[in-house]
Amino acid sequence: MPWAWLLLLALAPVGLGARLEMPQAVRLAQAYLGQALEPHKVELKRKEGTLVWEVRLGDWEVWVEAQRGQVSYLRAKKAPPHAARPHLPFLQAWQRAEEALGPLEKLELKPHPQGAYWEARGPRGKAYLLPDGRLVDRKP
């Protein structure tokens, strides 16, 4: 019954066996909070036996289930002070890092003397995006 598989694929929220991409998880977390806050950390983790995107935006931590796209956890968590410093916007950082590293598992804002930089991790290693957009120190 091949048509049954097609029906299941059409009805699955993310697709059978697929997982949300990082920006999708961020949008779901923003929608859940009802605020378009910029994330300062997004990381794919296993929490309580489930694969989740840990999304930190503003003063919140939101877990979005990577397979179903549902929020499974919310807590107040103070934003780090360097999140207010100049940095490359999240979507630009995600695009540049994913081009270099493949599908990202982590993108986190870290303090830098000229603002803040993004630390990215993907299947092809680790890289850093400086506030001016330069990609540096790509490591396999």
XYZ file of N, CA and C in Angstrom:
420
model
N 0.820 -1.185 0.000
C 0.000 0.000 0.000
C 0.870 1.257 0.000
N 1.495 1.583 -1.101
C 2.348 2.772 -1.156
C 1.593 4.056 -0.870
N 0.308 4.135 -1.217
C -0.470 5.350 -0.980
C -0.587 5.654 0.509
N -0.573 4.630 1.351
C -0.667 4.844 2.800
C 0.558 5.601 3.312
N 1.733 5.277 2.777
C 2.949 5.988 3.178
C 2.887 7.445 2.742
N 2.372 7.685 1.554
C 2.235 9.061 1.076
C 1.302 9.859 1.972
N 0.222 9.215 2.411
C -0.715 9.873 3.317
C -0.037 10.202 4.642
N 0.724 9.250 5.174
C 1.441 9.492 6.434
C 2.433 10.641 6.288
N 3.147 10.677 5.173
C 4.106 11.762 4.952
C 3.403 13.107 4.867
N 2.254 13.139 4.230
C 1.516 14.396 4.099
C 0.975 14.875 5.436
N 0.609 13.939 6.308
C 0.013 14.302 7.586
C 1.038 14.575 8.680
N 2.256 14.074 8.519
C 3.287 14.257 9.548
C 3.637 15.735 9.641
N 3.740 16.303 10.869
C 3.997 17.730 11.004
C 5.330 18.173 10.415
N 6.359 17.356 10.520
C 7.664 17.730 9.996
C 8.067 16.789 8.874
N 7.382 15.711 8.727
C 7.742 14.684 7.757
C 8.246 13.467 8.501
N 7.959 12.317 7.992
C 8.332 11.067 8.653
C 9.853 10.969 8.735
N 10.390 10.894 9.925
C 11.821 10.775 10.124
C 12.595 12.079 9.986
N 11.928 13.156 9.604
C 12.604 14.441 9.433
C 12.619 15.186 10.765
N 13.395 16.252 10.803
C 13.392 17.089 12.003
C 13.368 18.554 11.581
N 12.906 19.367 12.488
C 12.877 20.803 12.245
C 14.277 21.330 12.009
N 14.386 22.303 11.141
C 15.649 23.015 11.004
C 15.689 24.095 12.084
N 16.867 24.575 12.354
C 17.078 25.559 13.408
C 16.147 26.780 13.289
N 16.048 27.435 12.119
C 15.174 28.611 12.041
C 13.696 28.289 12.292
N 13.260 27.084 11.900
C 11.874 26.688 12.169
C 11.631 26.611 13.670
N 12.585 26.031 14.395
C 12.457 25.917 15.852
C 12.408 27.301 16.491
N 13.214 28.222 15.997
C 13.224 29.586 16.527
C 11.871 30.250 16.289
N 11.337 30.118 15.075
C 10.024 30.719 14.775
C 8.924 30.136 15.667
N 8.974 28.832 15.914
C 7.967 28.213 16.785
C 8.099 28.729 18.219
N 9.332 28.876 18.702
C 9.552 29.412 20.057
C 9.063 30.857 20.141
N 9.353 31.656 19.119
C 8.887 33.042 19.098
C 7.359 33.102 19.091
N 6.737 32.255 18.288
C 5.273 32.229 18.224
C 4.684 31.804 19.563
N 5.312 30.845 20.217
C 4.825 30.377 21.515
C 4.852 31.509 22.540
N 5.927 32.309 22.494
C 6.053 33.439 23.422
C 5.240 34.650 22.962
N 4.860 34.659 21.690
C 4.133 35.805 21.146
C 5.015 37.022 20.988
N 6.325 36.784 20.830
C 7.288 37.876 20.689
C 8.356 37.476 19.679
N 8.754 38.404 18.830
C 9.789 38.135 17.827
C 11.169 38.465 18.388
N 11.511 37.864 19.514
C 12.818 38.094 20.129
C 13.906 37.387 19.338
N 15.078 38.008 19.253
C 16.206 37.384 18.573
C 16.855 36.362 19.501
N 17.138 35.156 19.000
C 17.787 34.151 19.850
C 19.252 34.501 20.108
N 19.754 34.041 21.243
C 21.179 34.170 21.528
C 21.825 32.803 21.699
N 20.993 31.737 21.677
C 21.512 30.367 21.662
C 20.429 29.449 21.124
N 20.841 28.577 20.207
C 19.961 27.531 19.704
C 20.818 26.284 19.576
N 20.399 25.212 20.243
C 21.206 23.988 20.233
C 20.304 22.764 20.231
N 20.680 21.784 19.414
C 19.968 20.521 19.348
C 20.503 19.615 20.447
N 19.613 19.147 21.331
C 20.019 18.320 22.471
C 19.014 17.202 22.694
N 19.447 16.195 23.436
C 18.533 15.152 23.878
C 18.166 15.479 25.323
N 16.870 15.733 25.541
C 16.364 16.075 26.866
C 15.238 15.111 27.200
N 15.370 14.450 28.327
C 14.342 13.527 28.797
C 13.964 12.519 27.715
N 14.968 12.029 26.978
C 14.756 11.006 25.961
C 14.228 11.508 24.630
N 14.075 12.817 24.468
C 13.525 13.393 23.242
C 14.528 14.381 22.655
N 14.629 14.389 21.344
C 15.494 15.341 20.659
C 14.767 16.682 20.598
N 15.388 17.710 21.184
C 14.763 19.029 21.238
C 15.745 20.104 20.793
N 15.178 21.191 20.294
C 15.953 22.402 20.060
C 15.808 23.238 21.323
N 16.912 23.498 21.992
C 16.910 24.421 23.131
C 17.110 25.809 22.539
N 16.080 26.617 22.646
C 16.106 27.961 22.062
C 16.087 28.966 23.202
N 17.104 29.802 23.265
C 17.138 30.869 24.269
C 16.974 32.194 23.554
N 15.909 32.892 23.920
C 15.650 34.204 23.342
C 15.114 35.113 24.422
N 15.600 36.360 24.378
C 15.239 37.272 25.454
C 15.609 36.647 26.785
N 14.703 36.722 27.733
C 14.934 36.130 29.057
C 14.204 34.799 29.213
N 14.139 34.027 28.110
C 13.423 32.752 28.116
C 14.249 31.631 27.518
N 13.996 30.429 28.017
C 14.507 29.198 27.416
C 13.291 28.376 27.029
N 13.239 27.976 25.761
C 12.112 27.214 25.230
C 12.660 25.950 24.587
N 12.075 24.803 24.912
C 12.449 23.557 24.240
C 11.378 23.258 23.203
N 11.820 23.088 21.960
C 10.913 22.741 20.866
C 11.293 21.337 20.393
N 10.345 20.412 20.460
C 10.617 19.043 20.032
C 10.990 19.038 18.555
N 12.122 18.422 18.244
C 12.678 18.469 16.892
C 11.849 17.684 15.881
N 11.112 16.680 16.309
C 10.318 15.872 15.385
C 8.907 16.426 15.216
N 8.268 16.815 16.315
C 6.856 17.209 16.260
C 6.642 18.718 16.214
N 7.664 19.490 16.577
C 7.530 20.939 16.539
C 6.705 21.514 17.675
N 6.538 20.757 18.743
C 5.757 21.234 19.881
C 6.683 21.722 20.988
N 6.248 22.753 21.685
C 7.003 23.247 22.834
C 6.756 22.295 23.992
N 7.852 21.808 24.579
C 7.715 20.861 25.678
C 8.201 21.427 27.013
N 8.802 22.621 26.987
C 9.343 23.178 28.227
C 9.547 24.674 28.040
N 9.291 25.418 29.090
C 9.504 26.862 29.087
C 9.953 27.279 30.465
N 10.983 28.101 30.528
C 11.392 28.663 31.816
C 12.046 30.011 31.587
N 11.961 30.844 32.603
C 12.647 32.135 32.572
C 14.136 31.875 32.751
N 14.949 32.494 31.930
C 16.405 32.362 32.019
C 17.002 33.668 31.520
N 17.672 34.365 32.390
C 18.221 35.683 32.086
C 19.146 35.634 30.874
N 18.966 36.581 29.981
C 19.840 36.694 28.808
C 21.231 37.136 29.247
N 22.283 36.624 28.601
C 23.631 37.062 28.960
C 23.834 38.522 28.551
N 24.670 39.266 29.279
C 24.866 40.688 28.964
C 25.392 40.931 27.548
N 26.192 40.008 27.010
C 26.758 40.221 25.676
C 25.706 40.098 24.556
N 24.501 39.622 24.860
C 23.450 39.543 23.841
C 23.028 40.936 23.369
N 23.296 41.955 24.195
C 22.944 43.337 23.826
C 24.063 44.018 23.033
N 25.224 43.385 22.940
C 26.343 43.967 22.191
C 26.126 43.804 20.683
N 26.829 44.602 19.880
C 26.703 44.458 18.420
C 27.116 43.053 17.971
N 26.312 42.479 17.069
C 26.609 41.155 16.529
C 25.859 40.962 15.220
N 26.280 39.964 14.477
C 25.614 39.595 13.238
C 24.221 39.075 13.587
N 23.172 39.506 12.883
C 21.831 38.991 13.179
C 21.767 37.464 13.031
N 20.914 36.844 13.812
C 20.805 35.388 13.859
C 20.658 34.753 12.481
N 19.705 35.206 11.681
C 19.462 34.559 10.381
C 20.668 34.654 9.458
N 21.362 35.784 9.475
C 22.570 35.910 8.652
C 23.653 34.963 9.153
N 23.811 34.884 10.473
C 24.812 33.984 11.052
C 24.477 32.534 10.709
N 23.208 32.166 10.839
C 22.793 30.796 10.539
C 23.098 30.447 9.080
N 22.743 31.344 8.147
C 22.969 31.077 6.723
C 24.451 30.914 6.409
N 25.272 31.831 6.913
C 26.716 31.760 6.636
C 27.335 30.503 7.235
N 26.959 30.191 8.472
C 27.534 29.024 9.138
C 27.066 27.729 8.478
N 25.803 27.665 8.093
C 25.300 26.433 7.469
C 25.946 26.200 6.112
N 26.249 27.255 5.369
C 26.966 27.109 4.092
C 28.322 26.446 4.314
N 28.989 26.800 5.393
C 30.331 26.281 5.677
C 30.318 24.923 6.371
N 29.339 24.695 7.246
C 29.379 23.521 8.118
C 28.305 22.471 7.869
N 27.343 22.767 7.030
C 26.212 21.852 6.843
C 25.151 22.140 7.894
N 24.120 21.292 8.012
C 23.020 21.540 8.955
C 23.532 21.733 10.388
N 23.237 22.878 10.948
C 23.793 23.226 12.260
C 23.102 22.495 13.403
N 23.908 22.198 14.420
C 23.419 21.605 15.662
C 23.471 22.624 16.798
N 24.273 23.687 16.589
C 24.418 24.698 17.634
C 24.816 26.027 17.012
N 24.223 27.090 17.537
C 24.604 28.453 17.183
C 24.413 29.270 18.448
N 25.526 29.734 19.012
C 25.467 30.433 20.297
C 26.278 31.709 20.258
N 25.704 32.760 20.797
C 26.357 34.065 20.876
C 27.316 34.072 22.066
N 28.559 34.499 21.812
C 29.604 34.545 22.846
C 30.172 35.961 22.914
N 30.717 36.366 24.077
C 31.272 37.721 24.186
C 32.533 37.890 23.340
N 32.720 39.097 22.800
C 33.871 39.449 21.964
C 34.216 40.907 22.262
N 35.493 41.294 22.236
C 35.849 42.688 22.534
C 35.132 43.730 21.667
N 34.845 43.388 20.399
C 34.144 44.338 19.530
C 32.631 44.103 19.490
N 32.100 43.329 20.375
C 30.665 43.040 20.390
C 30.413 41.630 20.868
N 29.887 40.814 19.993
C 29.650 39.409 20.305
C 29.811 38.614 19.015
N 30.279 37.372 19.136
C 30.443 36.515 17.964
C 29.577 35.272 18.135
N 29.274 34.627 17.017
C 28.499 33.393 17.029
C 29.450 32.203 16.951
N 29.253 31.235 17.824
C 29.958 29.958 17.736
C 28.988 28.977 17.093
N 29.409 28.348 15.999
C 28.544 27.430 15.261
C 29.169 26.043 15.229
N 28.301 25.021 15.297
C 28.765 23.635 15.205
C 27.840 22.880 14.255
N 28.454 22.125 13.346
C 27.710 21.323 12.384
C 28.486 20.065 12.063
N 28.023 19.271 11.103
C 28.692 18.004 10.788
C 30.105 18.172 10.224
N 30.415 19.361 9.690
C 31.756 19.587 9.136
C 32.644 20.382 10.077
N 32.309 20.416 11.359
C 33.184 21.058 12.323
C 32.565 22.238 13.036
N 33.453 23.125 13.448
C 33.081 24.277 14.260
C 33.639 25.529 13.602
N 32.901 26.632 13.710
C 33.360 27.902 13.138
C 32.847 29.036 14.004
N 33.437 30.203 13.799
C 33.063 31.390 14.560
C 32.751 32.514 13.583
N 31.667 33.234 13.849
C 31.274 34.368 13.014
C 31.440 35.638 13.824
N 32.360 36.498 13.368
C 32.637 37.749 14.066
C 31.518 38.758 13.820
N 31.457 39.824 14.623
C 30.401 40.828 14.460
C 30.331 41.433 13.054
N 31.471 41.460 12.339
C 31.466 42.026 10.977
C 31.074 40.984 9.913
N 30.771 39.757 10.334
C 30.321 38.727 9.411
C 31.397 37.788 8.920
N 32.666 38.037 9.288
C 33.755 37.146 8.855
C 33.629 35.802 9.557
N 33.855 34.730 8.794
C 33.878 33.360 9.312
C 35.330 33.015 9.591
N 35.656 32.618 10.813
C 37.043 32.318 11.171
C 37.152 31.002 11.918
N 38.388 30.479 11.960
C 38.733 29.289 12.735
C 37.827 28.083 12.483
N 37.572 27.798 11.226
C 36.803 26.597 10.927
C 37.641 25.390 11.278
N 37.094 24.508 12.117
C 37.837 23.335 12.569
C 37.075 22.078 12.227
N 37.755 21.080 11.645
C 37.082 19.817 11.325
C 36.807 18.998 12.577
